[in-house]
Tab-separated table of C-alpha atoms in Angstrom:
chain	number	residue	atom	x	y	z
A	267	MET	CA	3.067	17.056	-0.578
A	268	ILE	CA	4.489	16.916	3.016
A	269	ARG	CA	7.928	18.286	3.582
A	270	PHE	CA	9.985	17.886	6.917
A	271	GLU	CA	12.865	20.292	7.148
A	272	LYS	CA	15.385	19.445	9.824
A	273	ILE	CA	12.884	18.479	12.427
A	274	SER	CA	14.244	17.910	15.899
A	275	LYS	CA	12.395	17.002	19.147
A	276	VAL	CA	13.867	16.942	22.595
A	277	PHE	CA	11.880	15.719	25.535
A	278	PRO	CA	12.653	16.789	29.096
A	279	PRO	CA	15.053	16.387	30.618
A	280	ASP	CA	17.280	15.732	27.750
A	281	VAL	CA	16.023	13.070	25.377
A	282	ASN	CA	16.746	13.558	21.729
A	283	ALA	CA	13.719	11.963	19.980
A	284	LEU	CA	14.417	13.386	16.607
A	285	GLU	CA	17.586	14.908	15.222
A	286	GLU	CA	17.309	17.235	12.180
A	287	VAL	CA	15.071	14.904	10.122
A	288	SER	CA	14.422	15.880	6.658
A	289	LEU	CA	11.879	14.053	4.426
A	290	ASP	CA	9.578	14.599	1.493
A	291	VAL	CA	6.415	12.662	1.194
A	292	GLN	CA	4.863	13.083	-2.262
A	293	SER	CA	1.075	13.498	-2.914
A	294	GLY	CA	-0.647	10.186	-3.326
A	295	GLU	CA	2.331	8.244	-1.844
A	296	LEU	CA	2.137	5.753	0.932
A	297	MET	CA	5.325	6.256	3.037
A	298	CYS	CA	6.055	3.785	5.733
A	299	LEU	CA	8.148	4.776	8.770
A	300	ILE	CA	9.921	1.671	10.298
A	301	GLY	CA	12.590	1.118	12.798
A	302	THR	CA	13.309	-0.294	16.226
A	303	SER	CA	11.237	0.644	19.221
A	304	GLY	CA	11.933	4.187	20.470
A	305	CYS	CA	13.507	5.251	17.107
A	306	GLY	CA	11.301	8.287	16.719
A	307	LYS	CA	8.865	7.040	14.034
A	308	THR	CA	5.620	7.879	16.073
A	309	THR	CA	7.005	11.208	17.237
A	310	LEU	CA	7.799	12.209	13.661
A	311	LEU	CA	4.170	11.125	12.618
A	312	LYS	CA	2.624	13.153	15.344
A	313	THR	CA	4.438	16.250	14.381
A	314	VAL	CA	2.255	16.342	11.175
A	315	ASN	CA	-1.056	16.862	12.913
A	316	ARG	CA	0.834	18.788	15.727
A	317	LEU	CA	-0.050	16.384	18.547
A	318	ILE	CA	3.592	16.895	19.189
A	319	GLU	CA	5.286	20.141	18.371
A	320	PRO	CA	8.893	19.895	17.285
A	321	SER	CA	11.636	21.683	19.148
A	322	SER	CA	13.086	23.057	15.931
A	323	GLY	CA	12.566	22.770	12.140
A	324	ARG	CA	9.635	23.287	10.094
A	325	ILE	CA	6.956	21.173	8.401
A	326	PHE	CA	5.178	22.142	5.116
A	327	ILE	CA	1.910	20.734	3.537
A	328	ASP	CA	1.458	21.840	0.126
A	329	ASP	CA	4.111	24.708	0.832
A	330	GLN	CA	2.123	25.912	3.743
A	331	ASP	CA	4.064	26.107	7.092
A	332	ILE	CA	1.787	24.155	9.424
A	333	SER	CA	2.985	26.087	12.489
A	334	ARG	CA	1.049	29.006	11.062
A	335	LEU	CA	-2.108	27.091	10.847
A	336	ASN	CA	-4.899	26.578	13.506
A	337	HIS	CA	-3.972	23.304	15.136
A	338	ILE	CA	-7.638	22.238	15.531
A	339	SER	CA	-8.417	23.056	11.913
A	340	LEU	CA	-5.355	21.258	10.740
A	341	ARG	CA	-6.314	18.117	12.635
A	342	ARG	CA	-9.798	17.929	11.288
A	343	ASN	CA	-8.380	18.093	7.813
A	344	ILE	CA	-6.007	15.089	8.560
A	345	GLY	CA	-7.209	11.535	8.836
A	346	TYR	CA	-5.709	9.689	11.981
A	347	VAL	CA	-5.900	5.968	12.659
A	348	ILE	CA	-4.111	4.553	15.730
A	349	GLN	CA	-3.503	1.005	17.010
A	350	GLN	CA	-6.535	0.828	19.458
A	351	THR	CA	-8.865	2.486	16.964
A	352	GLY	CA	-9.665	5.470	19.307
A	353	LEU	CA	-13.307	4.850	18.941
A	354	TYR	CA	-15.667	6.638	21.332
A	355	PRO	CA	-17.414	3.656	23.327
A	356	HIS	CA	-20.495	5.619	23.968
A	357	LEU	CA	-21.113	6.375	20.332
A	358	THR	CA	-22.528	4.090	17.658
A	359	VAL	CA	-20.380	3.242	14.606
A	360	GLU	CA	-22.299	5.836	12.520
A	361	GLU	CA	-21.775	8.467	15.188
A	362	ASN	CA	-18.030	7.535	15.394
A	363	ILE	CA	-17.652	7.674	11.507
A	364	CYS	CA	-19.465	11.039	11.384
A	365	TYR	CA	-17.837	12.657	14.413
A	366	VAL	CA	-15.808	15.275	12.585
A	367	LEU	CA	-18.470	15.908	10.006
A	368	ARG	CA	-20.967	16.722	12.892
A	369	ILE	CA	-18.781	18.964	14.676
A	370	THR	CA	-17.989	20.847	11.513
A	371	GLY	CA	-21.711	21.599	10.931
A	372	ASN	CA	-22.688	18.964	8.386
A	373	LYS	CA	-26.300	17.973	8.242
A	374	LYS	CA	-27.441	14.710	9.690
A	375	THR	CA	-28.890	13.298	6.387
A	376	SER	CA	-25.538	14.038	4.605
A	377	CYS	CA	-23.598	12.448	7.498
A	378	ARG	CA	-25.760	9.298	7.249
A	379	SER	CA	-25.174	9.189	3.588
A	380	ARG	CA	-21.443	9.527	3.917
A	381	ALA	CA	-21.314	6.712	6.703
A	382	GLU	CA	-23.206	4.444	4.425
A	383	GLU	CA	-20.890	5.171	1.594
A	384	LEU	CA	-17.904	4.560	3.850
A	385	MET	CA	-19.223	1.221	5.118
A	386	ASP	CA	-19.463	-0.046	1.473
A	387	ILE	CA	-15.852	1.168	0.874
A	388	ILE	CA	-14.419	-0.588	3.915
A	389	GLY	CA	-16.518	-3.868	3.285
A	390	MET	CA	-18.847	-3.743	6.162
A	391	ASP	CA	-22.558	-4.254	6.144
A	392	ARG	CA	-24.445	-1.082	6.765
A	393	ASN	CA	-26.364	-2.908	9.528
A	394	TYR	CA	-23.471	-2.294	11.788
A	395	LEU	CA	-24.001	1.446	11.781
A	396	GLY	CA	-26.258	1.243	14.749
A	397	ARG	CA	-23.899	-0.913	16.771
A	398	PHE	CA	-21.504	0.108	19.522
A	399	PRO	CA	-17.708	-0.508	19.445
A	400	ARG	CA	-17.919	-3.141	22.115
A	401	GLU	CA	-20.146	-5.223	19.689
A	402	LEU	CA	-17.549	-5.385	17.039
A	403	SER	CA	-14.473	-7.540	16.517
A	404	GLY	CA	-10.995	-6.044	16.570
A	405	GLY	CA	-10.750	-6.095	12.782
A	406	GLN	CA	-14.128	-4.581	12.503
A	407	GLN	CA	-13.247	-1.781	14.837
A	408	GLN	CA	-10.042	-1.097	12.823
A	409	ARG	CA	-12.133	-0.840	9.665
A	410	VAL	CA	-14.409	1.695	11.420
A	411	GLY	CA	-11.260	3.644	12.485
A	412	VAL	CA	-10.264	3.756	8.872
A	413	ALA	CA	-13.693	5.004	7.801
A	414	ARG	CA	-13.650	7.599	10.426
A	415	ALA	CA	-10.249	8.890	9.102
A	416	LEU	CA	-11.772	9.038	5.604
A	417	ALA	CA	-15.041	10.673	6.647
A	418	ALA	CA	-14.170	14.245	5.837
A	419	ASN	CA	-12.249	13.131	2.627
A	420	PRO	CA	-8.844	14.474	3.798
A	421	ASN	CA	-5.883	14.313	1.391
A	422	ILE	CA	-3.517	13.166	4.163
A	423	ILE	CA	-4.081	10.240	6.481
A	424	LEU	CA	-1.606	9.236	9.442
A	425	MET	CA	-1.639	5.719	10.567
A	426	ASP	CA	0.129	4.609	13.696
A	427	GLU	CA	0.514	0.705	13.816
A	428	PRO	CA	-3.123	0.575	13.045
A	429	PHE	CA	-2.987	-3.204	12.575
A	430	GLY	CA	-0.570	-3.925	15.445
A	431	ALA	CA	-3.100	-5.279	18.019
A	432	ILE	CA	-5.049	-7.812	16.041
A	433	ASP	CA	-4.525	-11.358	14.987
A	434	GLN	CA	-2.318	-12.275	11.911
A	435	ILE	CA	-5.258	-13.502	9.593
A	436	THR	CA	-7.281	-10.297	10.224
A	437	ARG	CA	-4.134	-8.162	9.939
A	438	ILE	CA	-3.346	-9.590	6.462
A	439	GLN	CA	-6.942	-8.909	5.374
A	440	LEU	CA	-6.805	-5.402	6.595
A	441	GLN	CA	-3.493	-4.874	4.755
A	442	ASP	CA	-4.982	-6.183	1.546
A	443	GLU	CA	-8.064	-3.861	2.123
A	444	LEU	CA	-5.692	-0.836	2.590
A	445	VAL	CA	-3.855	-1.609	-0.566
A	446	ARG	CA	-7.182	-1.806	-2.509
A	447	LEU	CA	-8.410	1.483	-0.887
A	448	GLN	CA	-5.231	3.255	-1.642
A	449	SER	CA	-5.331	2.174	-5.354
A	450	ARG	CA	-8.937	3.668	-5.501
A	451	LEU	CA	-8.579	6.763	-3.273
A	452	ASN	CA	-4.870	7.742	-3.785
A	453	LYS	CA	-4.399	9.386	-0.532
A	454	THR	CA	-1.024	10.689	0.961
A	455	ILE	CA	-0.403	8.202	3.819
A	456	ILE	CA	2.336	8.093	6.405
A	457	PHE	CA	2.129	4.804	7.982
A	458	VAL	CA	4.067	3.721	11.105
A	459	THR	CA	4.988	0.077	11.722
A	460	HIS	CA	7.533	-2.215	13.314
A	461	ASP	CA	6.609	-5.007	10.924
A	462	LEU	CA	8.971	-5.318	8.030
A	463	GLN	CA	6.778	-7.567	6.032
A	464	GLU	CA	3.877	-5.030	6.398
A	465	ALA	CA	6.063	-2.227	5.226
A	466	ILE	CA	7.291	-3.941	2.218
A	467	LYS	CA	3.747	-5.101	1.275
A	468	LEU	CA	2.230	-1.556	1.662
A	469	ALA	CA	4.824	0.979	1.092
A	470	ASP	CA	5.761	2.984	-2.101
A	471	ARG	CA	8.817	4.129	-0.215
A	472	ILE	CA	10.113	3.128	3.235
A	473	ALA	CA	11.952	5.358	5.601
A	474	LEU	CA	14.280	3.426	8.089
A	475	MET	CA	14.628	5.140	11.294
A	476	ASP	CA	17.073	4.726	14.256
A	477	GLN	CA	17.872	6.822	17.267
A	478	GLY	CA	15.864	9.887	15.879
A	479	ASN	CA	17.503	9.809	12.388
A	480	ILE	CA	16.399	8.461	8.996
A	481	LEU	CA	19.162	6.126	7.897
A	482	GLN	CA	17.843	5.323	4.426
A	483	ILE	CA	14.751	6.106	2.386
A	484	GLY	CA	13.781	4.145	-0.796
A	485	THR	CA	11.675	1.523	-2.261
A	486	ALA	CA	11.588	-1.994	-0.748
A	487	ASN	CA	13.921	-3.200	-3.437
A	488	GLU	CA	16.328	-0.307	-2.723
A	489	LEU	CA	16.571	-1.031	1.001
A	490	LEU	CA	16.553	-4.836	0.520
A	491	PHE	CA	19.251	-4.945	-2.216
A	492	PHE	CA	21.246	-1.790	-1.714
A	493	PRO	CA	21.441	-0.978	1.989
A	494	LYS	CA	23.568	1.957	2.800
A	495	ASP	CA	25.104	0.542	5.862
A	496	ASP	CA	25.307	-2.539	8.194
A	497	PHE	CA	22.444	-1.464	10.299
A	498	VAL	CA	20.072	-1.234	7.225
A	499	GLU	CA	21.365	-4.468	6.003
A	500	ASN	CA	20.838	-6.360	9.193
A	501	PHE	CA	17.372	-4.685	9.739
A	502	MET	CA	16.008	-5.555	6.334
A	503	GLY	CA	17.513	-8.985	6.320
A	504	SER	CA	19.644	-8.301	3.232
A	505	SER	CA	22.493	-10.434	4.551
A	506	SER	CA	20.181	-13.570	3.872
A	507	PHE	CA	19.423	-13.960	0.254
A	508	PHE	CA	16.662	-16.537	0.862
A	509	ASN	CA	15.213	-14.193	3.507
A	510	VAL	CA	14.920	-11.529	0.934
A	511	MET	CA	13.125	-13.887	-1.443
A	512	ARG	CA	10.608	-14.796	1.386
A	513	LEU	CA	10.046	-10.908	2.064
A	514	LEU	CA	9.735	-9.581	-1.368
A	515	PRO	CA	6.185	-9.510	-2.757
A	516	VAL	CA	5.771	-10.765	-6.161
A	517	GLU	CA	4.168	-7.400	-7.239
A	518	LYS	CA	7.453	-5.738	-6.575
A	519	GLY	CA	8.972	-7.588	-9.581
A	520	LEU	CA	6.186	-7.513	-12.170
A	521	VAL	CA	6.299	-6.805	-15.938
A	522	SER	CA	3.602	-4.273	-16.222
A	523	ASP	CA	4.271	-3.177	-19.955
A	524	TYR	CA	3.324	-6.318	-21.661
A	525	PRO	CA	1.452	-7.027	-25.127
A	526	VAL	CA	-2.256	-7.783	-24.677
A	527	PHE	CA	-5.074	-8.258	-27.034
A	528	ARG	CA	-8.772	-7.292	-26.178
A	529	LEU	CA	-11.283	-9.410	-27.918
A	530	SER	CA	-13.325	-6.253	-28.923
A	531	GLN	CA	-10.211	-4.956	-31.001
A	532	GLU	CA	-9.853	-5.004	-34.722
A	533	ASP	CA	-7.579	-7.541	-36.346
A	534	ALA	CA	-4.967	-4.815	-37.159
A	535	ALA	CA	-4.557	-4.247	-33.434
A	536	ARG	CA	-4.022	-7.982	-32.945
A	537	LYS	CA	-1.146	-8.003	-35.538
A	538	GLU	CA	0.495	-5.251	-33.570
A	539	VAL	CA	0.193	-6.964	-30.333
A	540	GLU	CA	1.483	-10.134	-31.946
A	541	GLN	CA	4.426	-8.326	-33.313
A	542	LYS	CA	5.211	-6.732	-29.888
A	543	ALA	CA	5.113	-10.220	-28.357
A	544	ARG	CA	7.475	-11.543	-30.928
A	545	ASP	CA	9.870	-8.693	-30.425
A	546	LEU	CA	9.978	-9.584	-26.725
A	547	GLY	CA	10.526	-13.245	-27.504
A	548	TRP	CA	7.140	-14.292	-26.234
A	549	SER	CA	5.613	-17.355	-27.925
A	550	GLU	CA	2.221	-16.431	-26.912
A	551	TYR	CA	0.259	-13.261	-25.642
A	552	PRO	CA	-2.687	-12.775	-23.282
A	553	VAL	CA	-6.290	-12.227	-24.490
A	554	ILE	CA	-8.814	-10.300	-22.245
A	555	ASP	CA	-12.432	-9.758	-22.523
A	556	LYS	CA	-14.481	-6.556	-22.121
A	557	GLU	CA	-14.209	-6.981	-18.378
A	558	ASP	CA	-10.352	-7.122	-18.552
A	559	GLN	CA	-10.487	-10.613	-17.469
A	560	LEU	CA	-7.884	-12.939	-18.880
A	561	VAL	CA	-9.663	-15.607	-21.095
A	562	GLY	CA	-6.668	-17.263	-22.767
A	563	TYR	CA	-3.692	-16.733	-25.091
A	564	PHE	CA	-2.874	-16.596	-28.773
A	565	PRO	CA	0.212	-18.011	-30.094
A	566	THR	CA	2.629	-15.662	-31.945
A	567	SER	CA	2.948	-18.178	-34.815
A	568	GLU	CA	1.523	-16.940	-37.935
A	569	HIS	CA	0.020	-20.471	-38.639
A	570	HIS	CA	-2.738	-21.179	-36.192
A	571	ASN	CA	-6.466	-21.899	-36.303
A	572	GLY	CA	-7.488	-18.983	-34.098
A	573	ASP	CA	-8.359	-20.985	-31.105
A	574	LEU	CA	-7.364	-19.638	-27.720
A	575	TYR	CA	-4.812	-21.583	-25.663
A	576	PRO	CA	-6.384	-22.117	-22.097
A	577	VAL	CA	-5.285	-20.361	-18.987
A	578	ASN	CA	-3.624	-23.142	-16.743
A	579	LYS	CA	-2.078	-21.105	-13.957
A	580	LEU	CA	-2.583	-17.831	-12.270
A	581	LEU	CA	-0.552	-16.070	-9.599
A	582	SER	CA	-1.884	-14.105	-6.557
A	583	PRO	CA	-0.258	-10.687	-5.906
A	584	LYS	CA	-0.208	-11.612	-2.350
A	585	ILE	CA	2.569	-14.264	-2.830
A	586	THR	CA	6.200	-13.777	-2.383
A	587	PHE	CA	9.039	-14.204	-4.949
A	588	GLU	CA	9.968	-17.468	-3.534
A	589	GLN	CA	6.477	-18.816	-3.795
A	590	ALA	CA	6.171	-17.353	-7.392
A	591	LEU	CA	9.436	-18.920	-8.457
A	592	LYS	CA	8.144	-22.311	-7.325
A	593	GLN	CA	5.035	-21.951	-9.420
A	594	LEU	CA	7.047	-20.783	-12.319
A	595	PHE	CA	9.336	-23.832	-12.262
A	596	ILE	CA	6.440	-26.236	-11.676
A	597	SER	CA	4.471	-24.753	-14.712
A	598	GLY	CA	7.450	-25.002	-17.052
A	599	LYS	CA	6.793	-21.479	-18.367
A	600	SER	CA	8.966	-18.566	-18.520
A	601	ARG	CA	6.420	-16.127	-17.229
A	602	LEU	CA	2.893	-16.340	-15.563
A	603	PRO	CA	0.172	-13.920	-15.157
A	604	VAL	CA	-0.512	-12.182	-11.795
A	605	THR	CA	-4.153	-11.537	-11.446
A	606	THR	CA	-6.796	-10.150	-9.033
A	607	ASP	CA	-9.309	-12.601	-7.617
A	608	ASP	CA	-11.708	-11.910	-10.607
A	609	LYS	CA	-8.918	-12.826	-13.219
A	610	LYS	CA	-7.968	-9.224	-14.168
A	611	ILE	CA	-4.259	-8.902	-15.072
A	612	ILE	CA	-2.043	-6.657	-13.161
A	613	GLY	CA	1.221	-7.843	-14.774
A	614	PHE	CA	3.387	-10.867	-15.421
A	615	PHE	CA	5.943	-12.596	-13.182
A	616	ASP	CA	8.743	-13.061	-15.650
A	617	PHE	CA	11.709	-15.336	-14.902
A	618	ALA	CA	14.249	-13.017	-16.939
A	619	GLN	CA	13.146	-9.980	-14.764
A	620	ALA	CA	13.040	-11.912	-11.483
A	621	TYR	CA	16.565	-13.133	-12.425
A	622	ASP	CA	17.881	-9.729	-12.797
A	623	ILE	CA	16.324	-8.636	-9.458
A	624	ILE	CA	17.810	-11.709	-7.749
A	625	ARG	CA	21.173	-11.093	-9.402
A	626	LYS	CA	21.316	-7.564	-8.149
A	627	SER	CA	20.539	-8.693	-4.643
A	628	SER	CA	23.656	-11.062	-4.544
A	629	ASN	CA	26.175	-8.520	-5.791
């Protein structure tokens, strides 16, 4: 866990960049710092790896006061990704990825192995390891920047507007990649952005800053639907109901505890799933195969011939509430499955739950 205790920073001659900021970032959490330009979010981020020393206050990592740690050792154990990647132009991709590993005494063979592993993780062909940054696209350079931050397997990664200087299509792809990586690696990430949609899509929680202060900390739903003051409301777009629907990702409103039957299970388990579906008022329940892929539905009716109902409509986790509601109405269903590209269910977009979230947003 990262704990900020009353962090203040004054730049000469008399600029208050941070004013007694207190914040806890939980282990494995992706926390987004967002706010207007000059609000102090990048300054706060850089106090974690001591690129900026606070004027007062203390920062703890796993209950260790970082001011008592060697700053070089500290930085080597924290991943850092910036907007312009910070890749060394005279080093190859492999050398960039392995830079920290090499200067900390790792053997060349183990560095090569780690670089190959990371290229697989970030979705780049290993053939790029011998290329130089100038031979890569902007999106590829950002991927290499992420790989370098992961090379020493740090528990903490700091990301300062890492996708801000690339085109929108590549940016969305990199955001999706980060979501996938975080679900797999479970790092503690502090992510600075000025893009509200990016923060809503990526963050477990959001800290909204203004003039060196944190105005509100919470989930995207909490900031969108329960803003603490007018500034938060205006920044989050909460004053516009339809704007909220366009911003809120469908995955923020999923039913994740649902009845599901696996084809490999015994018939007794199927009866339990069937009863749970009935208790929820569902007329059918999903059936998955050994690969966790959705293959159809069984009805909750006691009298049926055992044939699976077909899967007619799937929702992508990348769409918004507004888009999901449209698909729900078109389908005539009360709920639709949200799946990965390979048809693995991650939850259901349910009208009753969506209605409850929408109702709260308009109170």
